[in-house]
XYZ file of C-alpha atoms in Angstrom:
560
model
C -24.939 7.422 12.556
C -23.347 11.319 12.007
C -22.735 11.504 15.399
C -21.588 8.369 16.147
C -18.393 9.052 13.400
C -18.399 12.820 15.018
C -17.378 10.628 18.351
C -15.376 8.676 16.449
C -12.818 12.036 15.459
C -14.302 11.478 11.906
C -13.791 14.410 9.748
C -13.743 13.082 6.289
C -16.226 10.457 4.663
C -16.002 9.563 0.589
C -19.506 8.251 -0.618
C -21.703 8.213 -3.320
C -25.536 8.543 -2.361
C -28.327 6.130 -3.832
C -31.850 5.072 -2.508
C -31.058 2.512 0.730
C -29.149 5.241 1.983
C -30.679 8.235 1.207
C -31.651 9.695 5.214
C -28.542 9.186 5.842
C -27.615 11.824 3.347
C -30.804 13.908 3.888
C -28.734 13.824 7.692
C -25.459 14.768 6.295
C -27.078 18.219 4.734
C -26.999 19.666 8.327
C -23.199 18.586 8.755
C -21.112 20.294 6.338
C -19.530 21.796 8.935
C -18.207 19.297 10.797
C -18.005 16.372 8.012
C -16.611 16.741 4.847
C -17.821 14.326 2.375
C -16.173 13.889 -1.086
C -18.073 12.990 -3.684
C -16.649 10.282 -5.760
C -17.981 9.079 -9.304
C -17.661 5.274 -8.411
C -17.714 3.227 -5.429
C -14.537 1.624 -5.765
C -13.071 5.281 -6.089
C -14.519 5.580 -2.721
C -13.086 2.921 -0.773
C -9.747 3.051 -2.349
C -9.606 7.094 -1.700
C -10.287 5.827 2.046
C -7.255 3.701 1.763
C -5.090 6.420 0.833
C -6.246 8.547 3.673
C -5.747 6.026 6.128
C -2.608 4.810 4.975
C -1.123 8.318 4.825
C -2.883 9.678 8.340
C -3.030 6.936 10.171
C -6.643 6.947 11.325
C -9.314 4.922 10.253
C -11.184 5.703 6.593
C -14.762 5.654 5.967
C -17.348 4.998 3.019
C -20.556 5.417 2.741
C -22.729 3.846 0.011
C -26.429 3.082 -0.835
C -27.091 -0.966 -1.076
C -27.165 -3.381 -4.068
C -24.512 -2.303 -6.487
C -23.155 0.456 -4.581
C -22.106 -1.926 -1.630
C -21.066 -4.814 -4.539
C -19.001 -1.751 -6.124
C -16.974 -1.779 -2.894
C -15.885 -5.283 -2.419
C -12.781 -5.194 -4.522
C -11.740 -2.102 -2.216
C -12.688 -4.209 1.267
C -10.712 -7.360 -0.205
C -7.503 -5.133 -0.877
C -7.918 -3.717 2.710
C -8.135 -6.951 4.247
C -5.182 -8.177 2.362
C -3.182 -5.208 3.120
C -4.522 -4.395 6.819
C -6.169 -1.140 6.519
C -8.347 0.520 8.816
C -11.619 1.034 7.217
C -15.240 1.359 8.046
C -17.576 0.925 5.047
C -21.233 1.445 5.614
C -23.813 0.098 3.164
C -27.505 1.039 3.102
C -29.569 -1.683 2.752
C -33.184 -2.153 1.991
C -35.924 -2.134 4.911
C -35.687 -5.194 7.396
C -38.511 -6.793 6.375
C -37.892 -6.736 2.948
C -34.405 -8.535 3.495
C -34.371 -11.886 1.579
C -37.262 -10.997 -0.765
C -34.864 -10.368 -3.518
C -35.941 -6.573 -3.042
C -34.535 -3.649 -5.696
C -31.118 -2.895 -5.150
C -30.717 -6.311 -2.435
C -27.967 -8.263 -1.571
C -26.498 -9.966 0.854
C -23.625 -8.006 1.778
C -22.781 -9.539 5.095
C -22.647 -12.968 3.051
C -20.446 -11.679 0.527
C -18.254 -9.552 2.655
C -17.959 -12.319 5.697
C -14.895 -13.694 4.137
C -13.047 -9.931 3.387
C -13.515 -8.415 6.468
C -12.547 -8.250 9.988
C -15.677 -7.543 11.013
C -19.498 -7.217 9.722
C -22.440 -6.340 10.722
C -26.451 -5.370 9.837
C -27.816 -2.882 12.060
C -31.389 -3.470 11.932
C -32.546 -1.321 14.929
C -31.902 2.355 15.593
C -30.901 1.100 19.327
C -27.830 -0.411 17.941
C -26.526 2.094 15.748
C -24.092 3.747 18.387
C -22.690 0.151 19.401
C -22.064 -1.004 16.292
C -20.233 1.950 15.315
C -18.207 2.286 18.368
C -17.519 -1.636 17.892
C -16.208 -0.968 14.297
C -13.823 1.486 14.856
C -12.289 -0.312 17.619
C -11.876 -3.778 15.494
C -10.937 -1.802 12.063
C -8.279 0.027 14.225
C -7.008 -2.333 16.708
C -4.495 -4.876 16.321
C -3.811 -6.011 12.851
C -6.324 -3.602 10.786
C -8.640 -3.997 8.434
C -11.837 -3.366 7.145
C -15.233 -3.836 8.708
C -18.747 -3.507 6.922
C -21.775 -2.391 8.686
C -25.447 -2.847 6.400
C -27.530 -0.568 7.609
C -31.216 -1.409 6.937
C -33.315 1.754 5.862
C -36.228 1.129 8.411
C -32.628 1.480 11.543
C -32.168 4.497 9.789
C -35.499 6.210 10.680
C -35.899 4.745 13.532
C -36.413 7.083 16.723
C -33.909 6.841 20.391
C -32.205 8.668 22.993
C -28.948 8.940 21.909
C -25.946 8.215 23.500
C -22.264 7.394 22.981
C -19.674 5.003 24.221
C -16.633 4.407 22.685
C -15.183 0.673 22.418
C -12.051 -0.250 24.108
C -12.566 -3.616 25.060
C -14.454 -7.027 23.421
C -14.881 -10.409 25.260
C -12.663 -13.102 23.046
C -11.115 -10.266 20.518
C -7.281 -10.105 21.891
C -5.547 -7.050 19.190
C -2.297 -6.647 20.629
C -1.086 -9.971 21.949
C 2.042 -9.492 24.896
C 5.248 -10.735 24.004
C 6.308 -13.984 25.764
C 9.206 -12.712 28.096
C 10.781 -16.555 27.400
C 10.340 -15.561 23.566
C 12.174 -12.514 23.691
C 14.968 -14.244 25.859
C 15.743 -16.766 23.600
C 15.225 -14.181 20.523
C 18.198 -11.742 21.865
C 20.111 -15.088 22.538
C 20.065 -16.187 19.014
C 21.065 -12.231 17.891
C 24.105 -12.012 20.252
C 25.535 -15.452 18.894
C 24.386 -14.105 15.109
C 27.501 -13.410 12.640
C 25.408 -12.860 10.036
C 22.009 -11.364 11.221
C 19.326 -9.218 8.821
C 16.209 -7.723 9.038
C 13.189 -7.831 6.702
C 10.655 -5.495 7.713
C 7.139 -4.553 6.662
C 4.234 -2.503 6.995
C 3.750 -3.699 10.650
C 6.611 -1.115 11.380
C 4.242 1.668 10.264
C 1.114 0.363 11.214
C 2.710 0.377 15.163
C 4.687 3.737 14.889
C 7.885 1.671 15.186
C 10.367 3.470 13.031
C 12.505 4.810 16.239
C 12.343 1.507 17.400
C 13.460 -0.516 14.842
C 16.426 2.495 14.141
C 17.735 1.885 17.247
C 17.743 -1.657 17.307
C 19.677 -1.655 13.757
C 22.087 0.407 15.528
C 22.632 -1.225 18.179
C 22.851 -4.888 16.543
C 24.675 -3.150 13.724
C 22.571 -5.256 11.435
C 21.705 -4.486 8.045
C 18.059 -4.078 6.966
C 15.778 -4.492 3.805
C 11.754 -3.798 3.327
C 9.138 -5.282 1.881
C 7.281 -2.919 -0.736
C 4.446 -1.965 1.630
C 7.400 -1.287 4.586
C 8.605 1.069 2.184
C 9.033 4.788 4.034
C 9.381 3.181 7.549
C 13.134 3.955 7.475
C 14.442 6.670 5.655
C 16.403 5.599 2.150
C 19.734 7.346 3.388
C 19.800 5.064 6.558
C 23.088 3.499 6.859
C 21.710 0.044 7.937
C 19.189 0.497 5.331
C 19.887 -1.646 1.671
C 17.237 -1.764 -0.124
C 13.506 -3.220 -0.911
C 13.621 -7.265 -1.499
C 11.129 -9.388 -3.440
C 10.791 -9.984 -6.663
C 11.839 -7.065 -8.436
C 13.678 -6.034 -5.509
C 17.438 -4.878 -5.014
C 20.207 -7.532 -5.441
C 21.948 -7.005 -2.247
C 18.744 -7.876 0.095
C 17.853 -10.635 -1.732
C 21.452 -12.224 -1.572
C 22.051 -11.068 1.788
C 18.321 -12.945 3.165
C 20.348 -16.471 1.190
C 23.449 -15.752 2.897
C 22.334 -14.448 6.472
C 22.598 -17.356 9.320
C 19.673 -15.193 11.244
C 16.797 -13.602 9.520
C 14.411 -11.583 11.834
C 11.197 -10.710 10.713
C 8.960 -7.761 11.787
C 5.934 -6.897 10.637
C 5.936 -8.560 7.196
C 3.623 -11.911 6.254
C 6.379 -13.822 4.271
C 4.414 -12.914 0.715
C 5.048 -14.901 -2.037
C 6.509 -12.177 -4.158
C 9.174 -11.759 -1.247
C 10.175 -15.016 -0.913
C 10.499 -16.818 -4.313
C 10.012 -20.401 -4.002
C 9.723 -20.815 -0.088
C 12.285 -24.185 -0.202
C 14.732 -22.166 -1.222
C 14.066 -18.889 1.128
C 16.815 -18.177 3.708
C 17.639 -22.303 3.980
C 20.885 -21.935 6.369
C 19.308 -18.995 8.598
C 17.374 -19.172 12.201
C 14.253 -17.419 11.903
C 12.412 -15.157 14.217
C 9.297 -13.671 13.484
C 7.520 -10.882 15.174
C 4.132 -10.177 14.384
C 0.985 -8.990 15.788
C -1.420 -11.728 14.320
C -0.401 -14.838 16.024
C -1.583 -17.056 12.790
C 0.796 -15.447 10.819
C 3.664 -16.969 12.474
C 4.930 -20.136 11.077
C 2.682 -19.672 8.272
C 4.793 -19.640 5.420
C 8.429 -20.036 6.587
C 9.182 -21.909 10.339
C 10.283 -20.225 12.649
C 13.242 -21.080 15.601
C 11.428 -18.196 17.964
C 7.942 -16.659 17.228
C 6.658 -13.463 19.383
C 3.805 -12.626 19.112
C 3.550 -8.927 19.403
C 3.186 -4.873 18.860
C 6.199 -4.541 16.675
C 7.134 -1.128 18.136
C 7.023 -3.000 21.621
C 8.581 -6.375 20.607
C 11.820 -4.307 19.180
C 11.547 -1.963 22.292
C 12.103 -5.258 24.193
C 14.117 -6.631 22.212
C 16.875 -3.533 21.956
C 16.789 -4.028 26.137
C 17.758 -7.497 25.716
C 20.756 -7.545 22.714
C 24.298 -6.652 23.727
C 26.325 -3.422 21.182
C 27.736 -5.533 18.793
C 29.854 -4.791 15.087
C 29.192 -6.819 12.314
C 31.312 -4.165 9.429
C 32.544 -6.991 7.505
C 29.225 -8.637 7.167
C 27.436 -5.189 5.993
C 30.320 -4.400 3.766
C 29.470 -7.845 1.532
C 26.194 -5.828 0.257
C 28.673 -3.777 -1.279
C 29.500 -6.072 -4.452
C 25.778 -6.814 -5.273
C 24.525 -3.077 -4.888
C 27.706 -2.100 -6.823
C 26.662 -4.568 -9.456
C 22.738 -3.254 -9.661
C 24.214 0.502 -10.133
C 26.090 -0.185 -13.373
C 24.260 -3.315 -14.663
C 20.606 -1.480 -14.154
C 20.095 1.105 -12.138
C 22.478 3.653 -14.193
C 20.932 2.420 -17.943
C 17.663 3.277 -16.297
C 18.331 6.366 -14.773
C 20.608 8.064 -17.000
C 20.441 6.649 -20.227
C 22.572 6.910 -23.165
C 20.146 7.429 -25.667
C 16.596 5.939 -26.996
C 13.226 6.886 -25.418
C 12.766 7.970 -21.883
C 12.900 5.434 -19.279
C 10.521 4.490 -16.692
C 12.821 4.860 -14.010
C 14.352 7.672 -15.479
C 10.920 9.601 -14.810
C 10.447 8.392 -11.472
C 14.116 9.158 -10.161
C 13.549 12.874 -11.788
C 10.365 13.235 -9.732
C 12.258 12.091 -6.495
C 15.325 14.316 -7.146
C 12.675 17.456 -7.726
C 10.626 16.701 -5.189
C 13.783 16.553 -2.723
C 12.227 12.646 -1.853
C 9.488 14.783 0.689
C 6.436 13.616 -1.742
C 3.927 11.276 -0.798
C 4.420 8.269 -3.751
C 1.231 6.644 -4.808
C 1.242 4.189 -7.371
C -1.259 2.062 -9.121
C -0.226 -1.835 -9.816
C 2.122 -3.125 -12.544
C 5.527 -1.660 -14.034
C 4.830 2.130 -12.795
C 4.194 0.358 -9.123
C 7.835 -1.392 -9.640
C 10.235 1.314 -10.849
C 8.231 3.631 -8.415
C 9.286 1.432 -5.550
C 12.584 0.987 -6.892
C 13.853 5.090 -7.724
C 11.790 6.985 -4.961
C 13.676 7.881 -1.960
C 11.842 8.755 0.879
C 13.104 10.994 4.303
C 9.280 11.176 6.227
C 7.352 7.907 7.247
C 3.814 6.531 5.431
C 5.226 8.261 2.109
C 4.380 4.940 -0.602
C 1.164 3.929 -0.898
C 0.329 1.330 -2.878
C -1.688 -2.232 -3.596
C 0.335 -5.050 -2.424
C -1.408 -8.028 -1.629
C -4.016 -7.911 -3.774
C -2.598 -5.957 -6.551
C -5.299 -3.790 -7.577
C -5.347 -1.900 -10.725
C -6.922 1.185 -10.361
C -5.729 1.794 -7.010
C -3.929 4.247 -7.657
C -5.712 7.305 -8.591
C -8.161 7.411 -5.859
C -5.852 6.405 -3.574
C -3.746 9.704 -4.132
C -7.115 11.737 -4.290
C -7.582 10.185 -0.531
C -3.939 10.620 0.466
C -3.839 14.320 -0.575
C -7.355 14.913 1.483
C -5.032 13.580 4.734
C -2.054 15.747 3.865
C -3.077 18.921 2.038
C 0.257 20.233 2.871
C 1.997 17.848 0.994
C 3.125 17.149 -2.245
C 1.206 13.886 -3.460
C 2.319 12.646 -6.985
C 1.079 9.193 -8.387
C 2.705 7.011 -10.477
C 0.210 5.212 -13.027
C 0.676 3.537 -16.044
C -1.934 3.773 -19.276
C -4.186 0.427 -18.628
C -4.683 1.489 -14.258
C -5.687 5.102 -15.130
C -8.099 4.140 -17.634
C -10.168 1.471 -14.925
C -11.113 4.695 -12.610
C -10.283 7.438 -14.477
C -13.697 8.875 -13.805
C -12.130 10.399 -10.544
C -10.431 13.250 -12.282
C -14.062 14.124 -11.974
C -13.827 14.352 -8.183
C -10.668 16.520 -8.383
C -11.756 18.546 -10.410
C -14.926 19.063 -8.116
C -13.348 18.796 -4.507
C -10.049 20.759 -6.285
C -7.833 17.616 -4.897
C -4.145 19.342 -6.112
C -2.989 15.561 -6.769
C 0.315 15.072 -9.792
C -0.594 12.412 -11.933
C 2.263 11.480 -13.600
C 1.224 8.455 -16.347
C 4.016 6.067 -17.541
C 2.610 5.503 -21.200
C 3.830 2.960 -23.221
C 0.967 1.419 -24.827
C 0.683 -1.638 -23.427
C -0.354 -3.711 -20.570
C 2.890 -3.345 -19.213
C 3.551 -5.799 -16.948
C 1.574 -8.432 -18.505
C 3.508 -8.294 -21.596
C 7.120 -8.694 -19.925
C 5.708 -11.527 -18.549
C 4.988 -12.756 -22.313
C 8.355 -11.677 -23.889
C 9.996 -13.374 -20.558
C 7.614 -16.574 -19.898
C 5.470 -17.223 -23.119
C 7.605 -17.034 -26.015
C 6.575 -13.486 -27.462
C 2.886 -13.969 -27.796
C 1.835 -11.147 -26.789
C -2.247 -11.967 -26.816
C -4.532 -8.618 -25.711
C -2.231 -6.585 -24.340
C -1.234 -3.449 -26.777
C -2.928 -0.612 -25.611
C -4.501 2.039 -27.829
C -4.881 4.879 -25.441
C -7.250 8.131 -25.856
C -5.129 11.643 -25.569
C -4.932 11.991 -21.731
C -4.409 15.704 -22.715
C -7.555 16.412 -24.157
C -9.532 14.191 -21.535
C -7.238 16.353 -18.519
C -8.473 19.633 -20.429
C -12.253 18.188 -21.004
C -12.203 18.583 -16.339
C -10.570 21.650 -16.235
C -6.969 19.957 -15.092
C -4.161 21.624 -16.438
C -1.562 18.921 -18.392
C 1.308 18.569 -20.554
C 2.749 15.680 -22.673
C 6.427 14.936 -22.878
C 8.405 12.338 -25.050
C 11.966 13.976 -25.860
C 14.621 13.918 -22.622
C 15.612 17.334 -22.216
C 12.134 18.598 -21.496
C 11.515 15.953 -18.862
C 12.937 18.003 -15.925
C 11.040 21.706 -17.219
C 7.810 19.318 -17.698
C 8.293 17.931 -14.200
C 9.185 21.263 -12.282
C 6.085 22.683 -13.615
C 4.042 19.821 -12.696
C 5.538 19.774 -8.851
C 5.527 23.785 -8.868
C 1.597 23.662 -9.559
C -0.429 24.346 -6.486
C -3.168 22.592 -8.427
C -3.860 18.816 -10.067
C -1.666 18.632 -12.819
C -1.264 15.553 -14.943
C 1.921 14.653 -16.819
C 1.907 12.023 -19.902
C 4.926 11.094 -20.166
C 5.753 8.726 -22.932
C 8.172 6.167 -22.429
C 9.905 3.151 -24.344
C 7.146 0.718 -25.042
C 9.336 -2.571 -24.957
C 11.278 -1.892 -21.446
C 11.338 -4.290 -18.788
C 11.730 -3.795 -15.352
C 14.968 -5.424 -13.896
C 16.416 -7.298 -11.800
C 13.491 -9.888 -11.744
C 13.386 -13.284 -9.699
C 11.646 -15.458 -12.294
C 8.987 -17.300 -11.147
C 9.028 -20.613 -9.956
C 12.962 -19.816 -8.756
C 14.403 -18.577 -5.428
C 15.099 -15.088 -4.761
C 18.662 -15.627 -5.385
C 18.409 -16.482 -9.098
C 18.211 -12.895 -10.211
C 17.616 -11.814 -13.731
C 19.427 -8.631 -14.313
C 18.662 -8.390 -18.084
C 16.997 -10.529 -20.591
C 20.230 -12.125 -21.152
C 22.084 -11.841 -18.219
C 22.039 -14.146 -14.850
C 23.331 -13.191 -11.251
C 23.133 -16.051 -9.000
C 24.197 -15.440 -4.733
């Protein structure tokens, strides 16, 4: 199994040992050379620290876990990957083959319960297939659209005797990853782009997942067309592109969300038409062609029809694509983005970011970070208001630089996902945004940085509540806020009690010393910053609306 991940370019592995796996980590003894296996202090901490790393390097992440609870530990990790197609490879130990459905200690029937969250599973149950299986799983967790695969590997595989021998998959009978654009497709797409007035792009994570940021710049350019991201697309163009307006969605900018109502062509690349971009889909982008490019064929037509589907690498289709278009100017149309993203910048970006008085803002902490960080840091975030204003006031200048939950919208993603981030880029700065519930569901893993000496910034939006939740009760249910406040231990102390260094801060003018000395540490530094408990996070498409009935206050109603 060692070797086979050695074949694989493996270098890094997060695990947590137990009994069902245990010669596989007898195995690993002899390879701390070559593999570097961090120790988590919880399963999930495992697979979500293998998210991070794969979302920030690009290659494929890998767990390793003993059976029972340790594989049922990882399932909410494997679900988030499959929602948000990253490359994993989990692999479970599992009790003795002929023990299997005896109800065995520490059973269970992973490749029932993982079938439906994975691209891919598998029990090895003879040392003869352990080489195939692996090579097989790196090829369908990295191919195409990724995701995660699952391979149980029974303890009697794992002492089984062979010769070895390694062959890497590039190639499986009925599995089709990258799908070639239809030449017809891409005709009639260009056609309906020439004859666009109004054209716009919404683009998502398939623009990093295919190395398509080039691509898709040049295209923009050359269709002078104005372009918006989903949150997980965030990063794929830098945030001082000229063609570049913003995130769209829910709590996204005002001038994408107007502009996707307004457009008479909206291409698609790369993005699954999510429900927290569109807003109620009747009302998404009604007087607009569509064209959708994506790799995975069933996403197309899914949610929103389509006028022309292709079916495609995104970096390829736009390659294509920027072949076929003719140079065109469309100044007047970009200039309309003007009003709404001049109305956003005094009715809610400037309160937030420079406020006149009161407690520190959210987005106030989050635009300091950027501004100090000179927008090179890798953003993590964990899932609620800290993921929202994160998305909203980072800036970003390098590609795969926001990692975060999207489809699944997993709190307590975010802290092993930085530890696993900063493991794929030791060179750069990795600060997470977190607020005080998501720290608290895996903040065991300060225990692995403080072990491995992971030099993550923690930065922890504290407000005392379930943040996100409760602006959902204020907004939707009438004020009842039921189970929600938060009464939070001293982050400070708990920082101190694993040897992290820390620092608290609740008055304004300290904010920018607290954060230069956080970003200035070569170590893991966590900041509790304490910010006003009753904020929302604005502009917000209620739902049950479309995305262009906009919410820019509690009291206050832009409509496009």
């Amino acid at each position: 199994m060692l070797r086979s991940l050695l074949n694989e370019g493996v270098d890094t592995v997060f695990g947590y040992p137990g009994g069902q796996i245990m010669p596989v980590y007898d195995r690993l003894y002899d390879y701390g050379d070559s593999l570097r296996h961090i120790l988590v202090r919880h399963e999930q901490g495992a697979i979500h620290a293998a998210q991070g790393y794969a979302r920030v390097s690009g290659k494929t992440g890998v767990v390793l876990v003993t059976s029972g609870p340790g594989a049922t530990n990882v399932l909410t990790g494997v679900a988030d990957a499959m929602t948000d197609s990253t490359p994993v490879v989990v692999i479970c130990g599992q009790v003795p083959s002929g023990a299997l459905g005896t109800d065995a200690f520490q059973e269970a029937d992973i490749i029932g319960l993982t079938g439906p969250i994975t691209k891919w599973n598998y029990q090895i149950r003879r040392a003869e297939d352990v080489a195939w299986a692996v090579a097989r799983a790196f090829h369908i967790a990295s191919t195409g659209r990724p995701g995660p695969v699952v391979l149980d590997f029974t303890k009697d595989a794992q002492l089984g005797m062979i010769d070895y021998s390694y062959s890497k998959c590039s190639f499986i009978r009925s599995y089709l990853p990258e799908p070639e654009a239809d030449p017809d497709a891409l005709d009639r797409a260009a056609a309906l782009i020439d004859k666009a007035r109004r054209p716009f792009v919404v683009f998502g994570q398939g623009i990093l997942l295919s190395g398509a940021q080039s691509e898709l710049t040049e295209f923009l350019r050359k269709g002078d067309i104005p372009a918006a991201s989903t949150l997980l697309g965030l990063s794929a163009l830098p945030s001082d592109l000229e063609y570049f307006c913003g995130m769209t969605g829910m709590h996204g900018n005002i001038a994408p969300n107007i502009l996707t109502n307004s457009c008479d062509l909206l291409i698609a690349v790369g993005m699954r038409f999510d429900d927290r971009v569109t807003g109620v889909v009747s009302e998404y982008a009604r007087g607009a062609d569509v064209i959708h490019i994506d790799i995975d064929p069933s996403e197309i037509g899914k949610i929103i029809p389509v006028t022309v589907g292709i079916a495609a690498d995104a970096r390829k289709a736009l390659a294509e694509l920027c072949k076929r278009i003719s140079k065109a100017s469309h100044t007047e149309w970009r200039q309309s983005l003007l009003k709404p993203s001049q109305i956003e910048r005094e009715k809610v970006i400037e309160p937030e970011i420079h406020p006149a008085q009161g407690a520190i803002r959210m987005g106030e902490v989050v635009d300091k970070v950027a501004e100090i960080s000179a927008h090179k840091a890798v953003i993590v975030t964990d899932v609620g208001q800290n993921q929202m204003v994160a998305a909203r006031y980072s800036k970003f200048c390098e590609p795969r630089s926001f990692i975060s939950s999207g489809g699944l919208g997993t709190m307590g993603f975010g802290l092993p996902a930085a530890i696993g981030a900063k493991v794929a880029a030791p060179g750069r700065q990795v600060c997470l945004f977190v607020g005080d519930g998501g720290i608290q569901m895996t903040l065991q893993e300060l225990g692995t940085i403080m072990q491995e000496r992971i030099g993550v910034k923690i930065v922890i939006l504290n407000n005392n509540w379930l943040g996100n939740v409760r602006q959902w009760q204020e907004l939707f249910f009438n004020g009842r806020y039921s189970q929600t406040r938060m009464m939070n231990p001293d982050y400070i102390a708990i920082a101190a009690a694993y040897g992290i260094r820390a620092r608290r801060v609740s008055e304004r003018q300290e904010l920018g010393d607290a954060i230069r000395e956080m970003l200035e540490s070569d170590d893991a530094f966590v900041l509790d910053a304490c910010v006003e408990e009753a904020e929302n996070v604005m502009p917000m498409v209620p739902p049950g609306r479309g995305i262009g009935h906009i919410m820019l206050n509690e009291s206050e109603l832009y409509e496009g």
